[in-house]
Coordinates of C-alpha atoms and ligand atoms in Angstrom, one line a residue:
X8 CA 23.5 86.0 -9.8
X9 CA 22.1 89.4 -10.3
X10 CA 24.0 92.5 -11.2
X11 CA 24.1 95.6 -8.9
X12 CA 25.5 99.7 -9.1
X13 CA 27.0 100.8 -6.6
X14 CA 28.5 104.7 -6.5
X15 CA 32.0 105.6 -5.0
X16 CA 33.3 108.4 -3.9
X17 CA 37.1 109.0 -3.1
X18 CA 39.2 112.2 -3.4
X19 CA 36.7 114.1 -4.8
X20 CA 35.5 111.9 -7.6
X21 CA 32.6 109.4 -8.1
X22 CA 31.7 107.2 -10.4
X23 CA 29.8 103.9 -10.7
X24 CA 31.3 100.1 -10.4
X25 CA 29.2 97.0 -11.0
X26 CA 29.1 93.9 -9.4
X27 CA 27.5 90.8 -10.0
X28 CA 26.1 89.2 -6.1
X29 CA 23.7 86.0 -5.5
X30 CA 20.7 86.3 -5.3
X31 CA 18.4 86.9 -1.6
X32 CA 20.9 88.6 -0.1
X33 CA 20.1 91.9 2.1
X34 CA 22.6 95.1 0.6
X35 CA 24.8 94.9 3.5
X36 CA 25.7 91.3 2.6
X37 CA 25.9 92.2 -0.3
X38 CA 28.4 94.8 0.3
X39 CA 30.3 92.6 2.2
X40 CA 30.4 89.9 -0.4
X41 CA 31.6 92.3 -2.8
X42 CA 34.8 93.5 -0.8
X43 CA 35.7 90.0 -0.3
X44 CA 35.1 88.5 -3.5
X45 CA 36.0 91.3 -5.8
X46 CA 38.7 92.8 -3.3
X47 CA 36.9 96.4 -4.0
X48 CA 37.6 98.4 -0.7
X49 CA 34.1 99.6 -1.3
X50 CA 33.6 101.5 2.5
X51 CA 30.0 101.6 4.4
X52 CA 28.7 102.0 8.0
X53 CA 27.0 98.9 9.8
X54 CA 26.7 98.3 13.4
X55 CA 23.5 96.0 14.9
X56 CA 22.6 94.8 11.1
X57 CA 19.2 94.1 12.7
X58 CA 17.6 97.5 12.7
X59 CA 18.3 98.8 15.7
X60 CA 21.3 100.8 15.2
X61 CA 20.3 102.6 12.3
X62 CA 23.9 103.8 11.1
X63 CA 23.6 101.4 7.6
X64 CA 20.9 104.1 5.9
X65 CA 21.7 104.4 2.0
X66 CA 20.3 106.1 -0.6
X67 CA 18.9 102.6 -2.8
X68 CA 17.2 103.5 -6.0
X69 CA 16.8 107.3 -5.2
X70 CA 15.0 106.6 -1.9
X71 CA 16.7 105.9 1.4
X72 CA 16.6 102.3 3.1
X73 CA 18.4 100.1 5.6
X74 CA 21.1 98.1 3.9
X75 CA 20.4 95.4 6.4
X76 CA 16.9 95.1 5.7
X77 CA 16.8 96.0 2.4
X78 CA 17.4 92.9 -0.6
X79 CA 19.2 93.0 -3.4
X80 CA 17.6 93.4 -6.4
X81 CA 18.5 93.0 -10.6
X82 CA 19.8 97.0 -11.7
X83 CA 19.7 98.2 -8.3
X84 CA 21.6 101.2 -7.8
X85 CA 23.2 101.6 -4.7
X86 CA 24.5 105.3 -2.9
X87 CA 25.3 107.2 0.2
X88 CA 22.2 108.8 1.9
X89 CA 21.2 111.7 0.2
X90 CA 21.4 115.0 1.5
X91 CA 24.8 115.0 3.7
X92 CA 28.2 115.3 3.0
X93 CA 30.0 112.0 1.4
X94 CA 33.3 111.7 3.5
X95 CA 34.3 108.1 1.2
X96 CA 32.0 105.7 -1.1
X97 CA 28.8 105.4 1.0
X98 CA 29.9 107.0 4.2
X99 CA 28.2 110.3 4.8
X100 CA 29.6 112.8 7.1
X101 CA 26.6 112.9 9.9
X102 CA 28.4 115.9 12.2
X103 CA 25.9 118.7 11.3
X104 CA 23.1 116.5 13.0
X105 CA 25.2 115.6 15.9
X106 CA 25.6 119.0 16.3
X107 CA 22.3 119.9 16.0
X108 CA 21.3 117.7 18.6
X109 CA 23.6 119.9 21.0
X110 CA 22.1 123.4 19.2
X111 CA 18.5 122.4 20.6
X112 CA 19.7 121.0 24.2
X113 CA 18.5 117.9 23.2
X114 CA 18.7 116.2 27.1
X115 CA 16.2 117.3 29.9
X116 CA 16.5 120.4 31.4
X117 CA 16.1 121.3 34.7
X118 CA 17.0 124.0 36.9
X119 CA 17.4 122.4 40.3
X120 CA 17.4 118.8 41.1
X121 CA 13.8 117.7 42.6
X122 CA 12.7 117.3 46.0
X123 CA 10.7 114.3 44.8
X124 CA 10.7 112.2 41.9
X125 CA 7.9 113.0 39.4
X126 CA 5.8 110.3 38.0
X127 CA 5.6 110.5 34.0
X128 CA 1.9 110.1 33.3
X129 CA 1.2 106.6 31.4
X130 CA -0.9 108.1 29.1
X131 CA 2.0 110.4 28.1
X132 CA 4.2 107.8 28.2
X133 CA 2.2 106.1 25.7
X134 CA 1.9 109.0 23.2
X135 CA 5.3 109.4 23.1
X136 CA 6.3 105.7 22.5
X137 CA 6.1 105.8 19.0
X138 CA 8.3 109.2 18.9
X139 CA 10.9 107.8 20.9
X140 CA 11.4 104.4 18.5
X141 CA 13.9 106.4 16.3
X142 CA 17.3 104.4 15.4
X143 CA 18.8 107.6 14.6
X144 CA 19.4 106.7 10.6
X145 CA 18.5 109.9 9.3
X146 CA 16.5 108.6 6.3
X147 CA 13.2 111.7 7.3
X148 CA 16.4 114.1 6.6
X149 CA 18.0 112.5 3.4
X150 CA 14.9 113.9 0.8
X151 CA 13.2 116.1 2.9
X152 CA 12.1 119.3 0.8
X153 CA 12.4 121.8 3.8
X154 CA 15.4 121.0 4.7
X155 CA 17.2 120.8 1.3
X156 CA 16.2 124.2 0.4
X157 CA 16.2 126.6 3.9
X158 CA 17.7 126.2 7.4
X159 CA 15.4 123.7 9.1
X160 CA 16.6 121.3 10.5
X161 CA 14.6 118.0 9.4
X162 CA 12.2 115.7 11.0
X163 CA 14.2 113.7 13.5
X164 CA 14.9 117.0 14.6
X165 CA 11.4 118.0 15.6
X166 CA 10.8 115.0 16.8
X167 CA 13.4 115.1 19.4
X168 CA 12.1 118.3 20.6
X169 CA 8.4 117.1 20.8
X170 CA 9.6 114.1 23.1
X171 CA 10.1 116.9 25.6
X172 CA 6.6 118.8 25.0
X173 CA 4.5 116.6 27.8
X174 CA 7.7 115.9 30.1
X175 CA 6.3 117.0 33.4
X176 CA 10.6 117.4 34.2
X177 CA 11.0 119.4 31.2
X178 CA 11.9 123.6 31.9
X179 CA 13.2 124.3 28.1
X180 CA 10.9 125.8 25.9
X181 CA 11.0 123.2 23.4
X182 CA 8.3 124.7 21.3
X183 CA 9.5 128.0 21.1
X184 CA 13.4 126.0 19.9
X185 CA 11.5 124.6 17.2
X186 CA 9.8 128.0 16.5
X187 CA 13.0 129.3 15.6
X188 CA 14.5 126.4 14.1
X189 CA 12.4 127.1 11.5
X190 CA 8.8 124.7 12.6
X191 CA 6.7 126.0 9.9
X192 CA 9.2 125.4 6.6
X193 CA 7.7 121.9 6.6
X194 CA 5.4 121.3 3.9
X195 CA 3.9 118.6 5.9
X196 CA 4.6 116.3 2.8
X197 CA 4.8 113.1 4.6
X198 CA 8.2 111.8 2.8
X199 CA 9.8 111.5 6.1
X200 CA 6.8 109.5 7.4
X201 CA 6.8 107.4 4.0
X202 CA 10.7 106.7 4.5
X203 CA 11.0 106.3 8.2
X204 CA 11.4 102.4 9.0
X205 CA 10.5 102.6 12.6
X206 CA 7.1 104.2 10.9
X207 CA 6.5 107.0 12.9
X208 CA 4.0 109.6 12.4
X209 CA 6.6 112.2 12.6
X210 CA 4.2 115.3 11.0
X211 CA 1.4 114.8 13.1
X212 CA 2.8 113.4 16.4
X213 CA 6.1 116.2 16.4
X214 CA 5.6 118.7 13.9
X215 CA 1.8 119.9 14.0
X216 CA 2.1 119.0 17.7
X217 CA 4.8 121.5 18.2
X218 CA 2.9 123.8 16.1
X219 CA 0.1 123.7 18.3
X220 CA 1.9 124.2 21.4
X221 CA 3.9 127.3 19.5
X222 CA 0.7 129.1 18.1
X223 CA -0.6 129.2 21.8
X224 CA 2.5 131.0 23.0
X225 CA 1.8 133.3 20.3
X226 CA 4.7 132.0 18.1
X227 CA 3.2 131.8 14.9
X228 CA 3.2 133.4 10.8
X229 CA 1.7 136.5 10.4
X230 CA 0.1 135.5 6.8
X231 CA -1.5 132.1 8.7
X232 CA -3.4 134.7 10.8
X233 CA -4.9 136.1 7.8
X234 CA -5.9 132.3 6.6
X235 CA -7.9 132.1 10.0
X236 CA -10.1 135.8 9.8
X237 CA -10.9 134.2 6.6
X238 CA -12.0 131.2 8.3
X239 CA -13.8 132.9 11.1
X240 CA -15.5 135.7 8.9
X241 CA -16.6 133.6 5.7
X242 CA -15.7 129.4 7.5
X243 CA -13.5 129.3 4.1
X244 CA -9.5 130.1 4.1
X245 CA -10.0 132.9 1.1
X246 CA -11.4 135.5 0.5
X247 CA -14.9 135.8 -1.1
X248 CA -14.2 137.8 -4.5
X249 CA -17.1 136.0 -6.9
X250 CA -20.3 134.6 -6.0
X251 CA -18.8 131.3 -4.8
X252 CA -19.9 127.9 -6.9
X253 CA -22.2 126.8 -3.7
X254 CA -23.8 130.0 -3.7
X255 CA -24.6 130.1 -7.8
X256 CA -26.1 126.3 -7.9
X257 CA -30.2 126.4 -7.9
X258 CA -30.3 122.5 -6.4
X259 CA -28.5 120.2 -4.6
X260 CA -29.1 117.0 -6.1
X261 CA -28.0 116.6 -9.6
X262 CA -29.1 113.2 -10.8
X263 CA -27.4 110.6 -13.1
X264 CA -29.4 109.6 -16.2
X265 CA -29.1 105.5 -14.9
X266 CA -28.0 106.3 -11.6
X267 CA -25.6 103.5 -9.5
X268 CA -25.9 105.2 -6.6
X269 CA -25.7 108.8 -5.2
X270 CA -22.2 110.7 -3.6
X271 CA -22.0 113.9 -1.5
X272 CA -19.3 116.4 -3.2
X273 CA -17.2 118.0 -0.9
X274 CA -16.0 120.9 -2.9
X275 CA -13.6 122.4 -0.5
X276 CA -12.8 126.2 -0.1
X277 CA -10.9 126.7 -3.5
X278 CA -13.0 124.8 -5.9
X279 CA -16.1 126.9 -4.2
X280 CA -14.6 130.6 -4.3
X281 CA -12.1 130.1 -7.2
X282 CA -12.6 127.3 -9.5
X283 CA -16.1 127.1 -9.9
X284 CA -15.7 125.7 -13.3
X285 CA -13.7 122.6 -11.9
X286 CA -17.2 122.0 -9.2
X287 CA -19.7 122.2 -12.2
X288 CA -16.9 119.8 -14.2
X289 CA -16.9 117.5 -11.3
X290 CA -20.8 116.8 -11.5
X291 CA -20.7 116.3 -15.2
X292 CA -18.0 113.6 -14.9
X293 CA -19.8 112.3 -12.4
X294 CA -23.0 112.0 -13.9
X295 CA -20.9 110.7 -17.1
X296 CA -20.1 107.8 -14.8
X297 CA -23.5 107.1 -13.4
X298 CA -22.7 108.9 -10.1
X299 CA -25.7 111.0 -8.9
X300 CA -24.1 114.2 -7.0
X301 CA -25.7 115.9 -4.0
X302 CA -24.4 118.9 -2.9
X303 CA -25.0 120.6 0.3
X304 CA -24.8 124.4 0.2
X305 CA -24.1 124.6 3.9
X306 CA -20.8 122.6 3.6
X307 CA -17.6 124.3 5.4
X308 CA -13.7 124.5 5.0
X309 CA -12.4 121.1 6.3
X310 CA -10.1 123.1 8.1
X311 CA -6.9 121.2 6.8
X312 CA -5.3 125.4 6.9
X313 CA -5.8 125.4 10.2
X314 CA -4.6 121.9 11.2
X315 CA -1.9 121.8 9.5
X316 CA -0.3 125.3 10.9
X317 CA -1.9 124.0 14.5
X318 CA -4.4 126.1 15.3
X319 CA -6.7 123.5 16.3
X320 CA -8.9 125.8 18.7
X321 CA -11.3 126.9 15.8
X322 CA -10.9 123.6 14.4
X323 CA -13.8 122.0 16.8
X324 CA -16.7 124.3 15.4
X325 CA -16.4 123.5 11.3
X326 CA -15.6 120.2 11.9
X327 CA -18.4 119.5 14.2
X328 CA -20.7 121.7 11.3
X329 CA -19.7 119.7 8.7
X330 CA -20.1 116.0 10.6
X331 CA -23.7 117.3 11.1
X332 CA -24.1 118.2 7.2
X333 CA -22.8 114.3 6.2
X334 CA -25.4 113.0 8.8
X335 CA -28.1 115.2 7.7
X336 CA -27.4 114.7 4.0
X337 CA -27.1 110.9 4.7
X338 CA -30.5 110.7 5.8
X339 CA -32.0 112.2 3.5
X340 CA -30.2 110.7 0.6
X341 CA -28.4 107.8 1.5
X342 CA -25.1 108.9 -0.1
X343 CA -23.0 106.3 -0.5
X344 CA -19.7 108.0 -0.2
X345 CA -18.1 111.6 0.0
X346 CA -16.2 112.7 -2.6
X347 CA -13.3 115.0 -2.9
X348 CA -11.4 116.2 -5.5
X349 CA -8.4 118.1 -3.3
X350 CA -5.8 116.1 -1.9
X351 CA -5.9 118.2 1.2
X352 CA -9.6 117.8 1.9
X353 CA -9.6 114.3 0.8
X354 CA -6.7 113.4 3.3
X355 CA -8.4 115.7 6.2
X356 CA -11.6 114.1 6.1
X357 CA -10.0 110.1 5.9
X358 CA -7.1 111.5 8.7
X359 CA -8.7 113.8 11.2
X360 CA -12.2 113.5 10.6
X361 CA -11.6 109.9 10.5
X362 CA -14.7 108.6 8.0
X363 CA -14.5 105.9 6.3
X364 CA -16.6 106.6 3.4
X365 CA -14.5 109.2 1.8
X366 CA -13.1 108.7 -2.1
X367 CA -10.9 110.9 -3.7
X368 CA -12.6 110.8 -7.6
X369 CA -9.7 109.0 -9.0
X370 CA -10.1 106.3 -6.8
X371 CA -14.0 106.3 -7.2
X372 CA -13.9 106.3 -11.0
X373 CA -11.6 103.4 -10.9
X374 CA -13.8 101.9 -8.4
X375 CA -17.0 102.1 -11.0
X376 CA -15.2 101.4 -14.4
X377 CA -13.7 104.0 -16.7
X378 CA -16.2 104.4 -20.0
X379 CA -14.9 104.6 -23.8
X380 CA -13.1 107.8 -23.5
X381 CA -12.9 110.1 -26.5
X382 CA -9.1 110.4 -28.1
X383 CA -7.3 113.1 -26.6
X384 CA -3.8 114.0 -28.0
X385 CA -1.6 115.2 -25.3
X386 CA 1.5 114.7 -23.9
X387 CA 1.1 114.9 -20.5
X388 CA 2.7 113.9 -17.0
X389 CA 0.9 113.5 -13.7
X390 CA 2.0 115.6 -10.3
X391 CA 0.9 113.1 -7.2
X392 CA 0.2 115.8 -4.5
X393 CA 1.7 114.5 -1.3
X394 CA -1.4 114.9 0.3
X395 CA -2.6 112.2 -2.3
X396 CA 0.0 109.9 -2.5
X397 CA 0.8 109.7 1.3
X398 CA -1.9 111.2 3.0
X399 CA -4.4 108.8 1.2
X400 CA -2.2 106.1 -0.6
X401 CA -3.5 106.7 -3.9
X402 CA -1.1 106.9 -6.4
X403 CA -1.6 104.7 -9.4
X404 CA -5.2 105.4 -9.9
X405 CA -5.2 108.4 -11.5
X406 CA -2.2 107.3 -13.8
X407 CA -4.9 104.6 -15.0
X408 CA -7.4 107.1 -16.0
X409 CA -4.7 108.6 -17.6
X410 CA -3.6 105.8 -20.0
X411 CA -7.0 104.6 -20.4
X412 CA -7.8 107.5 -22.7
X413 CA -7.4 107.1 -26.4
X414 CA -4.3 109.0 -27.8
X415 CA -2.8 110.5 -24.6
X416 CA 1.1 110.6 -23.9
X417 CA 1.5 109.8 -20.3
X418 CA 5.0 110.4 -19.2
X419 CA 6.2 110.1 -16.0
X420 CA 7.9 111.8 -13.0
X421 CA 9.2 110.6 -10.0
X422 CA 6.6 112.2 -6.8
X423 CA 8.6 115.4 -5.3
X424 CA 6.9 118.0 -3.3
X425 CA 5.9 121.0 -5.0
X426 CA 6.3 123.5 -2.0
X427 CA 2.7 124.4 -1.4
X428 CA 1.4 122.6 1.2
X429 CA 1.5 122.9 4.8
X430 CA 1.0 126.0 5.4
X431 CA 4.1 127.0 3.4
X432 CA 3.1 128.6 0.2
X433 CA 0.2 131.0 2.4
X434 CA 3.5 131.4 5.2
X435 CA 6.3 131.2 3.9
X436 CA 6.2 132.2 -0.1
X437 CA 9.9 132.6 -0.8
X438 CA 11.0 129.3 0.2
X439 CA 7.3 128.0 -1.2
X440 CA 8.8 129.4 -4.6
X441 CA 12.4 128.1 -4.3
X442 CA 11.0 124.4 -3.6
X443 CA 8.7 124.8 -6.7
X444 CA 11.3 125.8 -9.3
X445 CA 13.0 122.6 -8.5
X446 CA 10.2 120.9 -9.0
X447 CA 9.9 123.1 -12.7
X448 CA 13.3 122.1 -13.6
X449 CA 12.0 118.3 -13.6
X450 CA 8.8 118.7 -15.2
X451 CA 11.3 121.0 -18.1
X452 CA 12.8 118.1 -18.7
X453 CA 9.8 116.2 -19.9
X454 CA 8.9 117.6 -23.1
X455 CA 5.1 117.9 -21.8
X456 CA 2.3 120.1 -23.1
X457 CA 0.8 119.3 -19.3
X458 CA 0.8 118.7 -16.1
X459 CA -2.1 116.5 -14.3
X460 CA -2.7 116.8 -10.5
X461 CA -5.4 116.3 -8.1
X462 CA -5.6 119.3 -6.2
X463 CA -6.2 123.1 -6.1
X464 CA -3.1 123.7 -4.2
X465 CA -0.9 122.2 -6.4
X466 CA -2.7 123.4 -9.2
X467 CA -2.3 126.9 -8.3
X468 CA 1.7 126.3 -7.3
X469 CA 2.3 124.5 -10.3
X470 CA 0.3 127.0 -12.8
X471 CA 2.9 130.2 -10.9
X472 CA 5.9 128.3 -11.3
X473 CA 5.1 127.0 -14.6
X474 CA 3.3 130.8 -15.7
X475 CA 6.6 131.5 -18.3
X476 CA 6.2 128.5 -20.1
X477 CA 3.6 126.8 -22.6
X478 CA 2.7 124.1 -20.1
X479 CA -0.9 123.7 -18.6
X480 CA -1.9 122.6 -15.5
X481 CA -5.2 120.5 -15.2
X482 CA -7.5 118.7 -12.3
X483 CA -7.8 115.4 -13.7
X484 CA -11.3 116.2 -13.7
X485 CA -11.0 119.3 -16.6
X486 CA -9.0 116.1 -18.4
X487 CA -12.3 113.6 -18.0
X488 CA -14.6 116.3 -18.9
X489 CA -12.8 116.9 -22.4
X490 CA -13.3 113.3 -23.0
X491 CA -16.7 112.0 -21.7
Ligands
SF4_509 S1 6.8 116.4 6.1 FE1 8.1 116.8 4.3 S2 8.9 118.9 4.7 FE2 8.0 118.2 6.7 S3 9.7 117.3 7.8 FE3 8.7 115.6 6.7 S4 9.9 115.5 4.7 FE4 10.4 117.5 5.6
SF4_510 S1 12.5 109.3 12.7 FE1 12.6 107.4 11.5 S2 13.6 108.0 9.6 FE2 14.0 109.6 11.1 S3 16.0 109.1 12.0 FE3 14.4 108.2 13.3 S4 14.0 106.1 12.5 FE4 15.2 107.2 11.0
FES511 S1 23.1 97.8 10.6 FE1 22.0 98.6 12.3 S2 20.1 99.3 11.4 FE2 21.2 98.4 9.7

């Protein structure tokens, strides 16, 4: 037998009960075994308990799950889905969605019935299939970060709307709905993607789909505008103040003293115009490692700005520039991998560039061995940008570099969007800004003289939201280089 939490809610208060269940069974089981053996009244929503209906969603160990899937484990702590209303125990009240639904005229619309019967192209049949397996459990709305903090609407939402966007039938604007349901508060953070158990590709099949589609009806944020004449005038999203790192560098091959083999460094637009001392860091680590570094002064923005707001028309041009650099580069060095050291770029080249040789440098240096660090008394914790941990699957990686080093405190915090990303910190600042004071309050709590992270963009979003305190935000890579 193994002992489980459950919370209840009823007339306005909540606490905590525990049960002890056998082993092996799912939570819904569980549940059920509970009410009968321990007469508790405990009440929950089940239907199919296959996972098809998709009304059992809970909220199991802070993260949202099917209770018929789902097994029982030892401490687990068991509540009603996050983010809605709790009508009694783990019941949540679900009307605002069903509602929704009816807001954005989610059935096909058209004006007059047709003279003939339209034929659905397959191929559009096909890229929709994977929108269209949604059970309806609301799991993409339960922790998403846009949602809890402004009026949009969630995931499921979108991706009802972007069912519509190839529908030959269709005569709603369904882009322009999702324009003013608020399509560019999401931080494209990939939680709803990570929870969803039907696994759909929610932010790039719906969300920067419907972007798309909106920016070529004009239907757009004025500040992402701004991110593109940057593009287009300088092929970087900001401005030019300094002479940018790729311009100050003499050479492009910086060689390791007993070199393993070589990497191209992909320094992406903020390292290269604002953090040059983070680029020349990044070859010293590097080299520390054994790790020659080539870097081509010709490299271009990924364009993760511009694909992540959909404005995939200049996208073609840089991405095409840069493929040619990592061939050109290739042959004359034989590289063995590209390296990045921003989530964003790291995640853009794997994702939409689709190469295979791309490492993020946390997952490089724990590819070659970490060397005897030098002590380093900090207490620290460790931000996993979403473009990181979802985007690229990396998350423990860089926690290992972390502990490997002699004397540091590494403390942790459960992953939570800091409100920069997607477009949202450049677009949309004030709700940018209210997502990253939550995430202040739980770095506060940690008694930390620092914050670790992996990428300019949260970097610069955690060092605003963090400006009034004592607490530093780092690149792992300023980290290595104290200690090599
Ligand atoms: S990507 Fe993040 S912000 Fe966007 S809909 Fe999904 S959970 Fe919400
Ligand atoms: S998109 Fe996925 S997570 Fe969201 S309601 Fe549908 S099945 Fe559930
Ligand atoms: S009971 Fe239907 S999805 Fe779990």
């Amino acid at each position: 037998m193994i002992n489980i939490k459950i919370k209840r809610f009823k007339d306005g208060k909540e606490w905590i009960e525990e049960y002890k269940v056998p082993e092996n069974l799912t939570v819904l089981e569980a549940l059920e075994y509970i009410n009968k053996e321990y007469n508790a009244d405990i009440a929950f929503r089940y239907s199919c308990r296959n996972c098809q209906c998709g009304s059992c969603s809970l909220t199991i160990n802070n993260e949202p799950k099917l209770a018929c899937v789902e097994k029982v484990k030892d401490g687990m702590l068991i509540e009603a889905l996050k983010g809605f209303r709790v009508i009694r125990d783990l019941i949540v009240d679900r009307e605002s969605y069903n509602k929704k639904l009816l807001n954005i005229r989610n059935f096909l619309i058209r004006k007059k019935y047709p003279e003939y019967i339209e034929k659905i192209d397959d191929n559009v049949v096909e890229k929709v299939k994977n929108l269209k397996s949604c059970i309806e459990c609301l799991s993409c709305l339960s922790l998403c970060p846009a949602r809890e903090n402004s009026n949009y609407p969630g995931a499921t939402i979108m991706r009802q709307l972007a069912r519509f966007l190839e529908d030959v039938r269709d005569e709603e604007d369904r882009e322009k709905i999702a324009f003013f349901e608020n399509l560019f508060n999401c931080t494209t953070c990939h939680k709803c993607v990570e929870v969803c158990p039907m696994d759909i590709d929610i932010v790039k099949k719906a969300i920067e789909k419907l972007r798309e589609y909106s920016f070529k009806k004009g239907l757009y944020l004025d500040n992402h505008l701004k991110v593109r004449e940057n593009l287009l005038k300088y092929n970087r999203s900001v401005v030019k103040e300094d002479i940018p790192f790729l311009e100050e560098i003499d050479k492009e091959y910086f060689k390791a003293e007993n070199e393993k083999f070589k990497v191209l460094f992909f320094t992406g637009c903020l390292v290269d115009y604002r953090l040059k001392n983070l680029a020349y860091e990044t070859i010293k680590v590097l080299n520390a490692h054994n790790i020659s570094v080539v870097v081509p002064k010709n490299q271009v923005c990924c364009l993760s700005p511009m694909l992540r707001v959909g404005q995939r028309d200049i996208a073609n041009k840089l991405i095409e520039m840069n493929k040619r650099i990592f061939n050109e580069y290739k042959e004359k060095y034989n590289y063995k991998y590209i390296v990045t050291i921003c989530a964003g770029c790291g995640s853009t080249l794997k994702n939409d560039y689709k190469l295979e040789d791309v490492r993020d440098i946390t997952e490089l240096i724990n590819e070659v061995g970490f060397l005897k660090y030098k002590p380093l008394k900090m207490r620290v914790t460790y931000h996993h940008p979403c473009h990181l941990l979802r985007g690229q699957k990396i998350k423990d990686e860089p926690i290992k570099i972390l502990k490997s080093i002699p004397k540091l405190e590494y403390v942790e915090i459960p992953a939570k969007c800091c409100g920069a990303g997607g477009g949202v910190r450049s677009g949309n600042p004030e709700l940018s800004k209210i997502i990253g004071t939550k995430r202040k309050k739980d770095i506060m709590k940690l008694d930390v003289e620092g914050v670790i992270t992996v990428c300019p963009f949260c970097e610069y979003q955690l060092k605003d939201i963090l400006e009034d305190t004592n607490i530093k935000v780092y690149n792992i890579v300023s980290i290595l280089s104290k200690v090599i």
